[in-house]
mmCIF file of C-alpha atoms in Angstrom:
data_model
loop_
_atom_site.group_PDB
_atom_site.id
_atom_site.type_symbol
_atom_site.label_atom_id
_atom_site.label_comp_id
_atom_site.label_asym_id
_atom_site.label_seq_id
_atom_site.Cartn_x
_atom_site.Cartn_y
_atom_site.Cartn_z
ATOM 1 C CA MET A 15 94.769 107.047 136.109
ATOM 2 C CA ASN A 16 94.710 108.086 132.520
ATOM 3 C CA PRO A 17 97.949 109.532 131.280
ATOM 4 C CA LEU A 18 95.789 112.361 129.164
ATOM 5 C CA GLU A 19 94.186 113.515 132.554
ATOM 6 C CA LEU A 20 97.228 113.700 134.019
ATOM 7 C CA ALA A 21 98.683 115.957 131.495
ATOM 8 C CA GLY A 22 95.258 117.972 131.174
ATOM 9 C CA ALA A 23 95.650 117.199 127.299
ATOM 10 C CA GLU A 24 92.528 116.975 125.279
ATOM 11 C CA PRO A 25 93.897 115.778 121.782
ATOM 12 C CA GLY A 26 90.826 116.346 119.319
ATOM 13 C CA PRO A 27 89.504 113.736 117.767
ATOM 14 C CA ALA A 28 90.476 110.198 116.892
ATOM 15 C CA PHE A 29 91.032 108.905 113.541
ATOM 16 C CA THR A 30 91.573 105.963 111.730
ATOM 17 C CA VAL A 31 95.137 104.978 109.725
ATOM 18 C CA THR A 32 95.919 101.343 108.691
ATOM 19 C CA LEU A 33 98.469 98.811 109.459
ATOM 20 C CA ASP A 34 99.139 96.356 106.925
ATOM 21 C CA GLY A 35 94.766 96.485 106.108
ATOM 22 C CA ARG A 36 93.940 96.484 110.015
ATOM 23 C CA ALA A 37 92.532 99.704 111.322
ATOM 24 C CA ILE A 38 93.967 101.160 113.955
ATOM 25 C CA THR A 39 92.313 104.145 116.422
ATOM 26 C CA ALA A 40 95.148 107.468 116.448
ATOM 27 C CA LEU A 41 94.701 110.804 118.005
ATOM 28 C CA PRO A 42 95.961 113.865 116.833
ATOM 29 C CA GLY A 43 100.055 114.329 117.784
ATOM 30 C CA GLN A 44 100.699 110.592 118.254
ATOM 31 C CA THR A 45 103.584 109.700 116.196
ATOM 32 C CA VAL A 46 102.972 105.954 114.380
ATOM 33 C CA ALA A 47 104.921 104.556 117.228
ATOM 34 C CA ALA A 48 102.872 105.460 119.681
ATOM 35 C CA ALA A 49 99.698 104.619 117.817
ATOM 36 C CA LEU A 50 100.867 101.436 116.938
ATOM 37 C CA TRP A 51 101.838 100.851 120.641
ATOM 38 C CA THR A 52 98.667 101.883 121.803
ATOM 39 C CA ALA A 53 97.164 99.521 119.607
ATOM 40 C CA GLY A 54 98.923 96.336 121.102
ATOM 41 C CA VAL A 55 101.714 96.546 118.291
ATOM 42 C CA THR A 56 105.042 96.075 119.498
ATOM 43 C CA SER A 57 106.833 95.009 116.054
ATOM 44 C CA TRP A 58 106.429 96.403 112.581
ATOM 45 C CA ARG A 59 109.606 95.725 110.654
ATOM 46 C CA THR A 60 111.598 92.376 110.351
ATOM 47 C CA THR A 61 115.603 92.500 109.984
ATOM 48 C CA ARG A 62 117.503 91.879 106.624
ATOM 49 C CA GLY A 63 118.727 88.130 106.331
ATOM 50 C CA SER A 64 117.371 86.653 109.583
ATOM 51 C CA GLY A 65 114.042 88.199 109.866
ATOM 52 C CA ARG A 66 113.827 89.171 113.064
ATOM 53 C CA PRO A 67 111.151 91.249 114.403
ATOM 54 C CA ARG A 68 111.976 94.860 115.607
ATOM 55 C CA GLY A 69 109.994 97.896 116.799
ATOM 56 C CA VAL A 70 110.817 100.953 118.758
ATOM 57 C CA LEU A 71 114.244 100.693 120.940
ATOM 58 C CA CYS A 72 115.581 104.114 121.419
ATOM 59 C CA GLY A 73 112.006 105.941 120.780
ATOM 60 C CA ILE A 74 114.241 109.503 120.144
ATOM 61 C CA GLY A 75 115.121 108.746 116.305
ATOM 62 C CA VAL A 76 118.744 108.047 117.187
ATOM 63 C CA CYS A 77 118.657 104.338 115.913
ATOM 64 C CA PHE A 78 117.020 102.206 113.327
ATOM 65 C CA GLU A 79 114.819 99.879 114.970
ATOM 66 C CA CYS A 80 111.532 100.874 114.405
ATOM 67 C CA LEU A 81 111.706 101.446 110.342
ATOM 68 C CA VAL A 82 108.178 101.390 108.564
ATOM 69 C CA THR A 83 106.681 102.032 105.542
ATOM 70 C CA VAL A 84 104.277 105.001 105.843
ATOM 71 C CA ASN A 85 102.082 105.985 102.646
ATOM 72 C CA ASP A 86 104.458 103.603 100.130
ATOM 73 C CA ARG A 87 107.204 105.656 101.767
ATOM 74 C CA PRO A 88 110.333 102.431 103.229
ATOM 75 C CA ASN A 89 112.601 103.331 105.965
ATOM 76 C CA GLN A 90 110.249 105.975 107.833
ATOM 77 C CA ARG A 91 111.146 106.075 111.843
ATOM 78 C CA ALA A 92 107.911 104.939 113.653
ATOM 79 C CA CYS A 93 109.379 107.169 116.811
ATOM 80 C CA LEU A 94 109.969 110.465 114.712
ATOM 81 C CA VAL A 95 106.709 110.236 111.840
ATOM 82 C CA PRO A 96 103.377 112.156 113.169
ATOM 83 C CA VAL A 97 100.607 109.834 112.497
ATOM 84 C CA ARG A 98 97.930 111.663 109.963
ATOM 85 C CA PRO A 99 94.343 110.899 109.134
ATOM 86 C CA GLY A 100 93.799 107.903 106.564
ATOM 87 C CA ASP A 101 97.636 106.812 106.628
ATOM 88 C CA THR A 102 98.481 103.709 105.373
ATOM 89 C CA ILE A 103 101.159 101.868 106.986
ATOM 90 C CA ARG A 104 102.995 98.836 106.035
ATOM 91 C CA THR A 105 105.083 96.008 108.143
ATOM 92 C CA GLN A 106 108.676 96.559 107.030
ATOM 93 C CA GLU A 107 110.729 93.943 105.672
ATOM 94 C CA GLY A 108 114.129 94.105 105.413
ATOM 95 C CA THR A 109 115.601 97.173 103.570
ATOM 96 C CA GLY A 110 111.648 98.191 102.703
ATOM 97 C CA HIS A 111 112.837 98.220 98.591
ATOM 98 C CA GLY A 112 111.535 94.211 97.994
ATOM 99 C CA GLY A 113 113.692 91.482 97.470
ATOM 100 C CA CYS A 114 116.431 92.776 99.481
#
């Protein structure tokens, strides 16, 4: 069964955001992480030094594994940031401050 049906949720109309230029459909009330997961994206950051892929680990804002750049603001925790219509989301490399 669809989780929205189980919860009796009626989230409102879907909207579009972009991840690295790719259109992603999101729903009102979703976090950036939830929208990306729904689109099948599980990694949106690479670590400093080794460049290893990262995504959500804790999902509640305690760790910093899910960092992403949203609307040119680096180091946003994807599990906490509500997604908004027209958001521009970018995969974050290292610290998100270019060259670091």
